[in-house]
PDB file of N, CA and C in Angstrom:
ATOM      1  N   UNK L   1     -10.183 -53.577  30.836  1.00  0.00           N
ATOM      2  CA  UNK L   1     -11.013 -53.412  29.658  1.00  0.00           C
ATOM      3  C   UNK L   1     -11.850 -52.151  29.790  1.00  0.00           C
ATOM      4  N   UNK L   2     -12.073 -51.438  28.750  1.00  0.00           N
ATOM      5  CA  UNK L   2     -12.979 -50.510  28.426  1.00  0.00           C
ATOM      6  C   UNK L   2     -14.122 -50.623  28.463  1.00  0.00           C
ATOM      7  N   UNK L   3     -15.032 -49.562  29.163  1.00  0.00           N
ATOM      8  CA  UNK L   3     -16.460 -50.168  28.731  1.00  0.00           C
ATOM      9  C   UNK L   3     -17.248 -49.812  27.450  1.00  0.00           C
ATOM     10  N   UNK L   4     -15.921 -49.511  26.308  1.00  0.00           N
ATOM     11  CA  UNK L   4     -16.454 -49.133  25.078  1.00  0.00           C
ATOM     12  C   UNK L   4     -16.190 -50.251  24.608  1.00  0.00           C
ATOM     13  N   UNK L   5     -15.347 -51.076  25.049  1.00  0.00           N
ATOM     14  CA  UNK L   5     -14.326 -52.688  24.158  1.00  0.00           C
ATOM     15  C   UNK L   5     -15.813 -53.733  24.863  1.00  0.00           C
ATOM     16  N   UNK L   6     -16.439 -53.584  25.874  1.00  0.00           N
ATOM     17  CA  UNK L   6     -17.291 -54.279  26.368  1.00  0.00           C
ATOM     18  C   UNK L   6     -18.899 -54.331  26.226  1.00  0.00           C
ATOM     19  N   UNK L   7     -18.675 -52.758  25.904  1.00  0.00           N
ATOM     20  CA  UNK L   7     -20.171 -52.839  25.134  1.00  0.00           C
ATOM     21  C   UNK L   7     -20.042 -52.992  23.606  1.00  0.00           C
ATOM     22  N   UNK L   8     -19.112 -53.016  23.006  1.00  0.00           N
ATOM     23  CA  UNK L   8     -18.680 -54.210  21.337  1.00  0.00           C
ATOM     24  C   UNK L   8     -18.939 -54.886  21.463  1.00  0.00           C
ATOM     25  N   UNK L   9     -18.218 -55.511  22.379  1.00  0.00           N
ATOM     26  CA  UNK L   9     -18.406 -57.324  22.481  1.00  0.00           C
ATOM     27  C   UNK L   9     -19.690 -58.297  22.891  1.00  0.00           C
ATOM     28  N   UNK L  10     -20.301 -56.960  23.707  1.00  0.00           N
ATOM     29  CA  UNK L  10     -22.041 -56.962  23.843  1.00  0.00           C
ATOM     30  C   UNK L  10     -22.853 -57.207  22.946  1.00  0.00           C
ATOM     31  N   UNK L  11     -22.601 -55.983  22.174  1.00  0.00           N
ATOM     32  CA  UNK L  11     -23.506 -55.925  21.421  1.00  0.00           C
ATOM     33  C   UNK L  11     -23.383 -57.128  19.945  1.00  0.00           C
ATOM     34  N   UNK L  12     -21.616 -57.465  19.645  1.00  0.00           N
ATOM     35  CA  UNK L  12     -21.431 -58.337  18.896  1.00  0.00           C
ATOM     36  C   UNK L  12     -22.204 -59.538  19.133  1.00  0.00           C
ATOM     37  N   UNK L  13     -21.581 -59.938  20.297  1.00  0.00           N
ATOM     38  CA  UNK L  13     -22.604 -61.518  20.651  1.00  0.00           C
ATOM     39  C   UNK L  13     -24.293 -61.368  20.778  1.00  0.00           C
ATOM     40  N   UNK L  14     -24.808 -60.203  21.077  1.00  0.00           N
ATOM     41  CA  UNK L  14     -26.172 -60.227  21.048  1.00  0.00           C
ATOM     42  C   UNK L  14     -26.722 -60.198  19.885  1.00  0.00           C
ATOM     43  N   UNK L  15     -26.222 -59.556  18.244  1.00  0.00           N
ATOM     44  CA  UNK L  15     -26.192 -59.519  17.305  1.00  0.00           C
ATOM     45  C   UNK L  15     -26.006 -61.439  16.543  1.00  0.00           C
ATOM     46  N   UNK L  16     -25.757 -61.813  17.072  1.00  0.00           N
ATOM     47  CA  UNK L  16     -24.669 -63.385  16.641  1.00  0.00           C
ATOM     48  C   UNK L  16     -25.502 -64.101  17.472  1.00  0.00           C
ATOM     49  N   UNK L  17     -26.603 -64.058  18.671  1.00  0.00           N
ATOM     50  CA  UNK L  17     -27.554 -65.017  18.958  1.00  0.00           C
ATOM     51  C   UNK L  17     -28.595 -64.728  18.033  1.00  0.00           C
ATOM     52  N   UNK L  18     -28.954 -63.668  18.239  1.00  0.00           N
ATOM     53  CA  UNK L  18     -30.359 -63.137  17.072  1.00  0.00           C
ATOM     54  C   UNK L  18     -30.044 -63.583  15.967  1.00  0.00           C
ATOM     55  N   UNK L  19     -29.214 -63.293  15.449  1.00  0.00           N
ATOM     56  CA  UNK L  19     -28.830 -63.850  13.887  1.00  0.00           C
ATOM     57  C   UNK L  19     -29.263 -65.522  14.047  1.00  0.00           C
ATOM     58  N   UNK L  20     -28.770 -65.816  14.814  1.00  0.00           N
ATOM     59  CA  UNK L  20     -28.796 -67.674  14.701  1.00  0.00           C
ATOM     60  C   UNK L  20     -30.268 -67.829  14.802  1.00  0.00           C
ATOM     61  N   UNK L  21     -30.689 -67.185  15.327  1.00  0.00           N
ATOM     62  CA  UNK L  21     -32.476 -67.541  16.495  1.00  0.00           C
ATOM     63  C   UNK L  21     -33.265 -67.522  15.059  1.00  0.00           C
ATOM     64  N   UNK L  22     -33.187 -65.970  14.634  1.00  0.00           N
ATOM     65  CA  UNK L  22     -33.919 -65.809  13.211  1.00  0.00           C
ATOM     66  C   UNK L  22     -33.496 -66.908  12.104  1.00  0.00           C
ATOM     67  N   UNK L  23     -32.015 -67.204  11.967  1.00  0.00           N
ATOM     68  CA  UNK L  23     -32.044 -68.374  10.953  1.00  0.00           C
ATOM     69  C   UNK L  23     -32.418 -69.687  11.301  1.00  0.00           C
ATOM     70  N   UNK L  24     -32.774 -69.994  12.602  1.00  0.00           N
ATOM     71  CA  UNK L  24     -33.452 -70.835  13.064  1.00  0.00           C
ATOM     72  C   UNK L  24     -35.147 -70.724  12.766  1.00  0.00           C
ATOM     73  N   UNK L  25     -35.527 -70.130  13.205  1.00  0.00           N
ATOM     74  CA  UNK L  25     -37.003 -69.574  12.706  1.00  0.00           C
ATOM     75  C   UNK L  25     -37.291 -69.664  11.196  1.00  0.00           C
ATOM     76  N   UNK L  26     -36.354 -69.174  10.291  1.00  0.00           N
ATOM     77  CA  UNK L  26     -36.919 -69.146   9.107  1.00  0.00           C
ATOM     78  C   UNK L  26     -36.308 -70.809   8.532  1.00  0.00           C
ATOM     79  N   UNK L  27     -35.645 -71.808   9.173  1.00  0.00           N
ATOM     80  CA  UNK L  27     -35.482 -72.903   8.773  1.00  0.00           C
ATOM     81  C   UNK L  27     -36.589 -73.347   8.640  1.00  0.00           C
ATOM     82  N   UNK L  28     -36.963 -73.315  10.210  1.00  0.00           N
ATOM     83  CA  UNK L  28     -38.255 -74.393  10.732  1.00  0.00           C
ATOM     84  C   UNK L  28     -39.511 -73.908   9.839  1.00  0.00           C
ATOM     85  N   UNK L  29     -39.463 -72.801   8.990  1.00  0.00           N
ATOM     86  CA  UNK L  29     -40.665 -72.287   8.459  1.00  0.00           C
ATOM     87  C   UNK L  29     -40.604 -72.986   7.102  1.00  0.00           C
ATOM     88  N   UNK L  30     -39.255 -73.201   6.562  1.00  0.00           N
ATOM     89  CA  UNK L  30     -39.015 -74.060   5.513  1.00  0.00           C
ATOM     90  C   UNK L  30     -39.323 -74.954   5.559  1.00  0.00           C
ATOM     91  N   UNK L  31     -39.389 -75.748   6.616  1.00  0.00           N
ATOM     92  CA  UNK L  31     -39.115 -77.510   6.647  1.00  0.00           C
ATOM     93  C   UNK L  31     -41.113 -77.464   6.785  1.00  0.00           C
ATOM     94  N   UNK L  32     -41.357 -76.974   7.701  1.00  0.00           N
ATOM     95  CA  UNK L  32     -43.096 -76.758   7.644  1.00  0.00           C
ATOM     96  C   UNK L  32     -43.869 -76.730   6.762  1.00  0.00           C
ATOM     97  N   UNK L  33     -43.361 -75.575   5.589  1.00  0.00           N
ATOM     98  CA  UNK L  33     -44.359 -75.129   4.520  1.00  0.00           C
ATOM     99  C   UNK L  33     -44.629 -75.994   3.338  1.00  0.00           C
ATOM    100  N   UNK L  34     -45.416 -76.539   2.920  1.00  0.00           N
ATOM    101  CA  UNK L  34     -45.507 -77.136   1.061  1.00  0.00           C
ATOM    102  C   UNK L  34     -45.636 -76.604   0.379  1.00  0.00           C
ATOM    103  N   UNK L  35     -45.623 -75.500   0.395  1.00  0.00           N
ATOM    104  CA  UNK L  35     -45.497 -74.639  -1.133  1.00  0.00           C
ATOM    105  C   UNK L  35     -44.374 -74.377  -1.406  1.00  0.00           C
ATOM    106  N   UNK L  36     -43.765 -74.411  -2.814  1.00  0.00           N
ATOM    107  CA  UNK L  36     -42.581 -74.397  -3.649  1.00  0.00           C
ATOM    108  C   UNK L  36     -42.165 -73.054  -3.392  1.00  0.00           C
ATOM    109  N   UNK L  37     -42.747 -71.868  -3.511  1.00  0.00           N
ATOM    110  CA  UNK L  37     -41.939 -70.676  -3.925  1.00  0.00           C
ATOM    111  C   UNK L  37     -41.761 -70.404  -2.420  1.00  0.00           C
ATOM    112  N   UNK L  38     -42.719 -70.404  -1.650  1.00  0.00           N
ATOM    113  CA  UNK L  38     -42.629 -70.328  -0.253  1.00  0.00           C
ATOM    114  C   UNK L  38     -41.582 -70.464   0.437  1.00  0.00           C
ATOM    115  N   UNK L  39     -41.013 -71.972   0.578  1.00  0.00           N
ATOM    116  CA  UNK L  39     -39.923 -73.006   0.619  1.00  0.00           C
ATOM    117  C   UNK L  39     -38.754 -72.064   0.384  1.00  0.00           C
ATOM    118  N   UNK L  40     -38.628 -71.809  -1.100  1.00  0.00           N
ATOM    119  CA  UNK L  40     -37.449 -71.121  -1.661  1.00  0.00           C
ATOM    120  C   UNK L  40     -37.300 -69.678  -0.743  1.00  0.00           C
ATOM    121  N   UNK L  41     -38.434 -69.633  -0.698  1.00  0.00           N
ATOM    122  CA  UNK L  41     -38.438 -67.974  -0.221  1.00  0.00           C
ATOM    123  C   UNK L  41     -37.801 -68.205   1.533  1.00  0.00           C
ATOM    124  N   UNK L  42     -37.893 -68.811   1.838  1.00  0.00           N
ATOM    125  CA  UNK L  42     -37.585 -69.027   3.869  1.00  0.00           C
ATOM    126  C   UNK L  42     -36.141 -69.783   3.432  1.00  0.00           C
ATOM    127  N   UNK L  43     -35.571 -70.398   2.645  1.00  0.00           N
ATOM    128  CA  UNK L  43     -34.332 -70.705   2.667  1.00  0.00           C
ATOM    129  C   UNK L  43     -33.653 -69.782   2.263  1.00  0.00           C
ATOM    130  N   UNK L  44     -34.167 -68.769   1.331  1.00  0.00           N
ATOM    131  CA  UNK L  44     -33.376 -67.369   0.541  1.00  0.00           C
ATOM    132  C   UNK L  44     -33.099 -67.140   2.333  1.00  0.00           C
ATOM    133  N   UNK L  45     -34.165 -66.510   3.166  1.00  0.00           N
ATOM    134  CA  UNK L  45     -34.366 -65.573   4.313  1.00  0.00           C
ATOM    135  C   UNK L  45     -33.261 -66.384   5.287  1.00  0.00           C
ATOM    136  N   UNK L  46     -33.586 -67.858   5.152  1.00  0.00           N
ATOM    137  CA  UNK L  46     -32.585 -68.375   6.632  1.00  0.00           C
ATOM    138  C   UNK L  46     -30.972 -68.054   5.946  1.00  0.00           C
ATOM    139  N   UNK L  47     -30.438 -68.530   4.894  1.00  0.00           N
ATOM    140  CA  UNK L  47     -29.009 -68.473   4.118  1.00  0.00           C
ATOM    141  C   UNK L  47     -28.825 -66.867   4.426  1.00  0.00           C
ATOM    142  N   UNK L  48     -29.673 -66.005   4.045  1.00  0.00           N
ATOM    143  CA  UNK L  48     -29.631 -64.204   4.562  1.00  0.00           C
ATOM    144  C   UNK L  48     -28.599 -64.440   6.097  1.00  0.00           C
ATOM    145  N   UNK L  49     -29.511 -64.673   6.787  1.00  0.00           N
ATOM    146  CA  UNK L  49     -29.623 -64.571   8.043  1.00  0.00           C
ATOM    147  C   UNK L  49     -28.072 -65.394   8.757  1.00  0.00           C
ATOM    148  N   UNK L  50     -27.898 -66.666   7.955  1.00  0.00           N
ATOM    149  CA  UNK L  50     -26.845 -67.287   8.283  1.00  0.00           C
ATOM    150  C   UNK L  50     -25.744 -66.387   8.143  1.00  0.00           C
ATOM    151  N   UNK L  51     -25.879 -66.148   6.890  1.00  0.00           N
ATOM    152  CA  UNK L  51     -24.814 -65.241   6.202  1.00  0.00           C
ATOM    153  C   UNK L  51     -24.258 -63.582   6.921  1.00  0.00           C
ATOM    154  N   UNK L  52     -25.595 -63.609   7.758  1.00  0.00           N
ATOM    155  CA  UNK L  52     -25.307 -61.959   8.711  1.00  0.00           C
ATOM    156  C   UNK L  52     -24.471 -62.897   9.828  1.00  0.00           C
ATOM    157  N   UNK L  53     -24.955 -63.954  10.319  1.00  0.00           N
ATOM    158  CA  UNK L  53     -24.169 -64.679  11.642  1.00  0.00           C
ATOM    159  C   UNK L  53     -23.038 -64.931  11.522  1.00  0.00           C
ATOM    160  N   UNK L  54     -22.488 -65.403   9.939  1.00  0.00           N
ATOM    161  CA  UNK L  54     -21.101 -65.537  10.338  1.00  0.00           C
ATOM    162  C   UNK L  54     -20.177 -64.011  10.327  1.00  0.00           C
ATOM    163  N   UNK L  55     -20.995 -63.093   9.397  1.00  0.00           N
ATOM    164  CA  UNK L  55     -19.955 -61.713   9.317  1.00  0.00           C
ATOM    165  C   UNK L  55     -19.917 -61.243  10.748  1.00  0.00           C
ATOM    166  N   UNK L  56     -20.563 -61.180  11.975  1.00  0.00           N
ATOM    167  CA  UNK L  56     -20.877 -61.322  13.231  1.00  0.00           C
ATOM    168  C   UNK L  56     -19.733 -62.078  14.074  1.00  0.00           C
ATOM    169  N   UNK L  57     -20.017 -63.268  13.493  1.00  0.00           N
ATOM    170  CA  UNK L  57     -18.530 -64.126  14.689  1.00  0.00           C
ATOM    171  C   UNK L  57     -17.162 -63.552  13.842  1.00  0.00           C
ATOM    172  N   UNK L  58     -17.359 -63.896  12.864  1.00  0.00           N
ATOM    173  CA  UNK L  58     -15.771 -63.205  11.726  1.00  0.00           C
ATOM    174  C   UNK L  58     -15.706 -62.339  12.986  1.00  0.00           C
ATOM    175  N   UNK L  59     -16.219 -60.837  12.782  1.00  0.00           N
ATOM    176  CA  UNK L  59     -16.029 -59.940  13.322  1.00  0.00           C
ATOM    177  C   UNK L  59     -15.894 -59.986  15.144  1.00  0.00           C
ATOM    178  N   UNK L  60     -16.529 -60.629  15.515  1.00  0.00           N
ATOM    179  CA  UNK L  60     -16.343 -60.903  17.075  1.00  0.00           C
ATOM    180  C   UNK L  60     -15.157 -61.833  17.033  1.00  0.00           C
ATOM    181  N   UNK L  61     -14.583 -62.575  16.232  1.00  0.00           N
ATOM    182  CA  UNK L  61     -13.669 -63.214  16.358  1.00  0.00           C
ATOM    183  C   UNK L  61     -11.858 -62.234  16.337  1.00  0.00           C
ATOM    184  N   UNK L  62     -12.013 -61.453  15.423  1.00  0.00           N
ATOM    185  CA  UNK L  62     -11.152 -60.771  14.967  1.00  0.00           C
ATOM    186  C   UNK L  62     -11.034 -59.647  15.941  1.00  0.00           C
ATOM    187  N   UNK L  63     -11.830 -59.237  16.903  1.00  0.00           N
ATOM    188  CA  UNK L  63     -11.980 -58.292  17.586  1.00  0.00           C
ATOM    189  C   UNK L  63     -11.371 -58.686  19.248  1.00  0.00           C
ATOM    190  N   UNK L  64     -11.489 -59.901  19.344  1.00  0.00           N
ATOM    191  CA  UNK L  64     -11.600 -60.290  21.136  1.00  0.00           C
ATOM    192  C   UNK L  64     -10.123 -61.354  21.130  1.00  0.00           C
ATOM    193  N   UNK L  65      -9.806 -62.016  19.885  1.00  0.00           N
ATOM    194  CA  UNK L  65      -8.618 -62.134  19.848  1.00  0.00           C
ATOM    195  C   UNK L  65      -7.492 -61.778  18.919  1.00  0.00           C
ATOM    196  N   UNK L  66      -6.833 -61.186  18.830  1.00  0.00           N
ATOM    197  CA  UNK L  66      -5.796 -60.411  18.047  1.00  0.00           C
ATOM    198  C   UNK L  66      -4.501 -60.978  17.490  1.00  0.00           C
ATOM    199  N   UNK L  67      -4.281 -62.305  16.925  1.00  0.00           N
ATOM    200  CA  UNK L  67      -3.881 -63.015  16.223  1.00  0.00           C
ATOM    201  C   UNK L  67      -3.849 -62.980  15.039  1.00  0.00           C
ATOM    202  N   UNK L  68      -2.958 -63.695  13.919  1.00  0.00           N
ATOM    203  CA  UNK L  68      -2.650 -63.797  12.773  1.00  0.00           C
ATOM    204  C   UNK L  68      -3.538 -64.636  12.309  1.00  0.00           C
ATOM    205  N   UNK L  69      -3.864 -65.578  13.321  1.00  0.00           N
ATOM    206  CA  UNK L  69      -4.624 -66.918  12.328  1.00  0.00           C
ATOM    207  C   UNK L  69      -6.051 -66.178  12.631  1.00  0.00           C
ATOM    208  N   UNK L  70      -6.144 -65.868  13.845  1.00  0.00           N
ATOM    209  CA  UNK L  70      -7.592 -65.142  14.147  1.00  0.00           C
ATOM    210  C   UNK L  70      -8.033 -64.271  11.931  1.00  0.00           C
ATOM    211  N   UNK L  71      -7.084 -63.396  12.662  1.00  0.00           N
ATOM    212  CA  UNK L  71      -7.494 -62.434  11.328  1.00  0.00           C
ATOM    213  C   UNK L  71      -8.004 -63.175   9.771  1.00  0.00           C
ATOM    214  N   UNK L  72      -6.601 -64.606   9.692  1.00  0.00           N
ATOM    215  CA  UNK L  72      -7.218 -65.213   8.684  1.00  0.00           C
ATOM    216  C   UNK L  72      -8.564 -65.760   8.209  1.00  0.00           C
ATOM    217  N   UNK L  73      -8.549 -66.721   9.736  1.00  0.00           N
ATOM    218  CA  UNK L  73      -9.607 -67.056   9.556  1.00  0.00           C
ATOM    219  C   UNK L  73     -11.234 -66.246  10.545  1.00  0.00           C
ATOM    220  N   UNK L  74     -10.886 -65.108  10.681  1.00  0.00           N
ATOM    221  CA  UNK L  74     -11.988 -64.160  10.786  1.00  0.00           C
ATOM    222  C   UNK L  74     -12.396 -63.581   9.327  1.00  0.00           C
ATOM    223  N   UNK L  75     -11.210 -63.567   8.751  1.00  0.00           N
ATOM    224  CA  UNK L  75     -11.377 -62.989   7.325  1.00  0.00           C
ATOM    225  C   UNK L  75     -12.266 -63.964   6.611  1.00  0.00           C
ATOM    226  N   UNK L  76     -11.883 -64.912   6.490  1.00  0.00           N
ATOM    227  CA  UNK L  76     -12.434 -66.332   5.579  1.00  0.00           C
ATOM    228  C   UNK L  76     -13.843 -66.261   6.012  1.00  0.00           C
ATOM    229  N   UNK L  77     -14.475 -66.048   7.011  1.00  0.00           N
ATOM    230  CA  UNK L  77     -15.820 -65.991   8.032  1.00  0.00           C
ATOM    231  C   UNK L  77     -16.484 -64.723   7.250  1.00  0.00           C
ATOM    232  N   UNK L  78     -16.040 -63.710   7.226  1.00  0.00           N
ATOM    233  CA  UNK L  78     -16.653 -62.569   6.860  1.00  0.00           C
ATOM    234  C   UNK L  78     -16.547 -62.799   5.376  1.00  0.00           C
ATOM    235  N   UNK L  79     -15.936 -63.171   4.652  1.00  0.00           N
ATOM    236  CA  UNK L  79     -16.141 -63.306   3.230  1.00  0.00           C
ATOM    237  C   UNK L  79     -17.049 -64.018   2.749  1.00  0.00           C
ATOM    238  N   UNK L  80     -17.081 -65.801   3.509  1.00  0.00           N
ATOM    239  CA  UNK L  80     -18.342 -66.223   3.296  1.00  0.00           C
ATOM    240  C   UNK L  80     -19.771 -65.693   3.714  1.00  0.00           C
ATOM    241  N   UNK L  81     -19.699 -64.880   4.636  1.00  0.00           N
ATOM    242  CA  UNK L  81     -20.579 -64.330   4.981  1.00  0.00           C
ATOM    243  C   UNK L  81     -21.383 -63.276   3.999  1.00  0.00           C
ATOM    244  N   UNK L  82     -20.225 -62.571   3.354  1.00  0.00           N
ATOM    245  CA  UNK L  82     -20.588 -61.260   2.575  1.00  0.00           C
ATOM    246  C   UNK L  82     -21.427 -62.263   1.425  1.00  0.00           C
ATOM    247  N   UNK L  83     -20.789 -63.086   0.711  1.00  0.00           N
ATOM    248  CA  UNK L  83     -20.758 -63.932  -0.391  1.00  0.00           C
ATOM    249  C   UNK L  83     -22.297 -64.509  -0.183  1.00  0.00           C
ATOM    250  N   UNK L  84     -22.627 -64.911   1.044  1.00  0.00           N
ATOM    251  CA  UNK L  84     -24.127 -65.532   1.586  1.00  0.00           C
ATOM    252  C   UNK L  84     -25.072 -64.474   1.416  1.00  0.00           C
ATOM    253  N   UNK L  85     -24.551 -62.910   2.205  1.00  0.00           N
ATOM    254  CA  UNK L  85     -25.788 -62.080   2.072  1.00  0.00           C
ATOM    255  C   UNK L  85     -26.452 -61.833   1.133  1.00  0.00           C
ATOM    256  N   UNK L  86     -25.259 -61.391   0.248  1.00  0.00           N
ATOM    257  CA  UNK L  86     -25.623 -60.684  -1.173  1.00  0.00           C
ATOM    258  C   UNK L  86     -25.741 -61.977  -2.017  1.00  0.00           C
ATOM    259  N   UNK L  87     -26.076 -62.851  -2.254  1.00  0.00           N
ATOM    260  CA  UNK L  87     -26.367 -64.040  -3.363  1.00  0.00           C
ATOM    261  C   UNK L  87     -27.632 -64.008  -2.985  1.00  0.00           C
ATOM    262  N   UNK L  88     -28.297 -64.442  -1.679  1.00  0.00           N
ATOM    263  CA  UNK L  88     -29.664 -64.915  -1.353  1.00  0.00           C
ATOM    264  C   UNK L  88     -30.085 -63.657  -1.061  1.00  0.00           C
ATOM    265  N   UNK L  89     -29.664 -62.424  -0.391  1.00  0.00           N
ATOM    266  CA  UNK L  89     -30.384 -61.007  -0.751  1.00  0.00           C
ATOM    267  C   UNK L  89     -31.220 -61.197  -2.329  1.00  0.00           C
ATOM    268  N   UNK L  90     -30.283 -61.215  -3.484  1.00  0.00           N
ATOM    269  CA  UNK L  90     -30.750 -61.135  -4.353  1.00  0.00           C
ATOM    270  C   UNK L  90     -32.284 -62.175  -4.767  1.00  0.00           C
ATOM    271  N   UNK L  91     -31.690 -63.647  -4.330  1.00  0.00           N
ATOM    272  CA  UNK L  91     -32.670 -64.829  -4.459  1.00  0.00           C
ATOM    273  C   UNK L  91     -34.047 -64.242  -3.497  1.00  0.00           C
ATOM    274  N   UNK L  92     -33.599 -63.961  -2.232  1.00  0.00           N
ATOM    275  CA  UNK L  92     -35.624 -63.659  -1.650  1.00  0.00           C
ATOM    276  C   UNK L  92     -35.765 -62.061  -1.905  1.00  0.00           C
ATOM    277  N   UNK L  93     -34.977 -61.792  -2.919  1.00  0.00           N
ATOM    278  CA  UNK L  93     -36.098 -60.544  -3.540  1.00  0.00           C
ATOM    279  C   UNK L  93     -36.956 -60.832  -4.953  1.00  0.00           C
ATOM    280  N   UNK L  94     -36.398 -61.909  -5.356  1.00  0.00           N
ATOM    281  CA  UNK L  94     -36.517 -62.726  -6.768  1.00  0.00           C
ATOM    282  C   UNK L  94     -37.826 -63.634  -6.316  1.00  0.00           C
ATOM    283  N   UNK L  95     -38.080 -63.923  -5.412  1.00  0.00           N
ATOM    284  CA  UNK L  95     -38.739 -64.762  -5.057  1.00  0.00           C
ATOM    285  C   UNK L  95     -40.073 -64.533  -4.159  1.00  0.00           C
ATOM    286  N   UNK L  96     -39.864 -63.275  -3.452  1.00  0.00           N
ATOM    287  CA  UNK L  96     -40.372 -62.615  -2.894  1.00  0.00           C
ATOM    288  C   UNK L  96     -41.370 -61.893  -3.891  1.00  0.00           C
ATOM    289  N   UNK L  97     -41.448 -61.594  -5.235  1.00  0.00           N
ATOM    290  CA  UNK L  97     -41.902 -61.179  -6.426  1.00  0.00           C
ATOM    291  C   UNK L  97     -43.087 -62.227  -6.955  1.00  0.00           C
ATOM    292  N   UNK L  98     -42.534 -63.237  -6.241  1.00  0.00           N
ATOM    293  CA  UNK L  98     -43.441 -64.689  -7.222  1.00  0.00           C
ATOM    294  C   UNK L  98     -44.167 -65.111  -6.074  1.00  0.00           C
ATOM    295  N   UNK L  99     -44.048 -64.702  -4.787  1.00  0.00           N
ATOM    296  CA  UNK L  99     -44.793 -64.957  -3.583  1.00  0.00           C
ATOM    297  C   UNK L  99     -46.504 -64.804  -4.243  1.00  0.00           C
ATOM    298  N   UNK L 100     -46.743 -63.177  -4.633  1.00  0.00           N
ATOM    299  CA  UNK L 100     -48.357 -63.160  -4.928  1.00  0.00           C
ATOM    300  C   UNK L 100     -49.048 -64.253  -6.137  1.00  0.00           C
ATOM    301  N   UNK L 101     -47.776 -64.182  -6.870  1.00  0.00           N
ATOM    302  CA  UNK L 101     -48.620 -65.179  -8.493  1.00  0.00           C
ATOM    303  C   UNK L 101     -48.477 -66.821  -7.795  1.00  0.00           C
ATOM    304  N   UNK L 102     -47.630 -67.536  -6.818  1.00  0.00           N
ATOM    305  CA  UNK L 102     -47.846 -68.414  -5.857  1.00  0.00           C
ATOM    306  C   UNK L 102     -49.267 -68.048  -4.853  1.00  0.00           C
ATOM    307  N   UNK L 103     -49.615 -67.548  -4.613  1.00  0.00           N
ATOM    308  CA  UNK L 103     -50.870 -67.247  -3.968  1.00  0.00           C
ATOM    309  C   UNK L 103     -51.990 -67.302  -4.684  1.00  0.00           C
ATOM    310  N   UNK L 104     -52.044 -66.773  -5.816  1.00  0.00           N
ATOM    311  CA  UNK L 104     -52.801 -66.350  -6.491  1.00  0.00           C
ATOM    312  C   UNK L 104     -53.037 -67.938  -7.324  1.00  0.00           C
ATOM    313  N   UNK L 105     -52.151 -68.882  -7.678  1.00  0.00           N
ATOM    314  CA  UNK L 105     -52.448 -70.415  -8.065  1.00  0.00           C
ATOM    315  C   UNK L 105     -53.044 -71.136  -7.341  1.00  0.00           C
ATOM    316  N   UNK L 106     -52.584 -70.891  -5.844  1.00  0.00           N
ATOM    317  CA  UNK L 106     -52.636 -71.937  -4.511  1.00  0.00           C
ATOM    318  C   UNK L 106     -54.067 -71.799  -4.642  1.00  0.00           C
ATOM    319  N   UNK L 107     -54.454 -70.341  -4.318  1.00  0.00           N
ATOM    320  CA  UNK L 107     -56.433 -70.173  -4.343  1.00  0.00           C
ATOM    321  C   UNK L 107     -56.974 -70.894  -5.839  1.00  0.00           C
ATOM    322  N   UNK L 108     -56.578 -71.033  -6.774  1.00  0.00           N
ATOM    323  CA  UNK L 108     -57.139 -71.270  -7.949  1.00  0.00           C
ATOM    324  C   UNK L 108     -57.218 -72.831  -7.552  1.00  0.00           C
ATOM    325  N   UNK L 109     -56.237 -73.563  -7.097  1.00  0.00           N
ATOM    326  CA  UNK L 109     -56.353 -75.053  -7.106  1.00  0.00           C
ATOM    327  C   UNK L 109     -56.993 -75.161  -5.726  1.00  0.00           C
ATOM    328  N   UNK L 110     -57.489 -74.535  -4.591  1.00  0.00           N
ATOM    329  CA  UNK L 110     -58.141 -75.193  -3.616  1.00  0.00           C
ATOM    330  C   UNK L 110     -59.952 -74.738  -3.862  1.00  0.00           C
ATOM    331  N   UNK L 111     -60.026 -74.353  -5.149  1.00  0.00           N
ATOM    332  CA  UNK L 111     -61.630 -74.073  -5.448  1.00  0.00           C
ATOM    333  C   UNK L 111     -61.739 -75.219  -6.452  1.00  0.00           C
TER     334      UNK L 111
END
């Protein structure tokens, strides 16, 4: 092996724990929080985040074994993946917008 094929595969899997760690993090921030837009907003961020992890294994998958079914279903991985980023990209920027006028209620009802 190369140590160009080995620092890929490095950097793939180090890419593909972080991914999980952060969509772990922004779960637990979901399941924590009571505020509505909040909520929405850390599930937009964890589904993001999921959605970078699987284009990650797709891609580490398709890379370390070189198979037909690999490719298929590396392919199928990276599509849902793409399909995850860009849907909830869009949702916690949508939401991310309503974060201040959510703030701005929360203070109105704790006076």
């Amino acid at each position: 092996m190369s140590t160009g094929f080995q620092l890929l595969i490095t950097t793939l899997v180090t890419a593909l724990i972080v991914s999980f760690f952060v969509f772990l993090f922004y779960k637990v921030l979901q399941i924590r929080t009571k505020r509505d837009v909040r909520k929405a907003y850390y599930n937009a961020m964890a589904r993001f985040w999921f959605g970078i992890f699987l284009i990650v294994f797709g891609m580490n998958s398709i890379i370390q074994f070189q198979t037909v079914v690999t490719y298929l279903v590396g392919g199928i991985f990276i599509t849902f993946g793409v399909i995850n980023v860009t849907h909830f990209n869009k949702a916690r920027k949508y939401f991310k917008q309503n974060l201040p006028i959510e703030d701005e209620a929360y203070e109105k009802t704790k006076q």
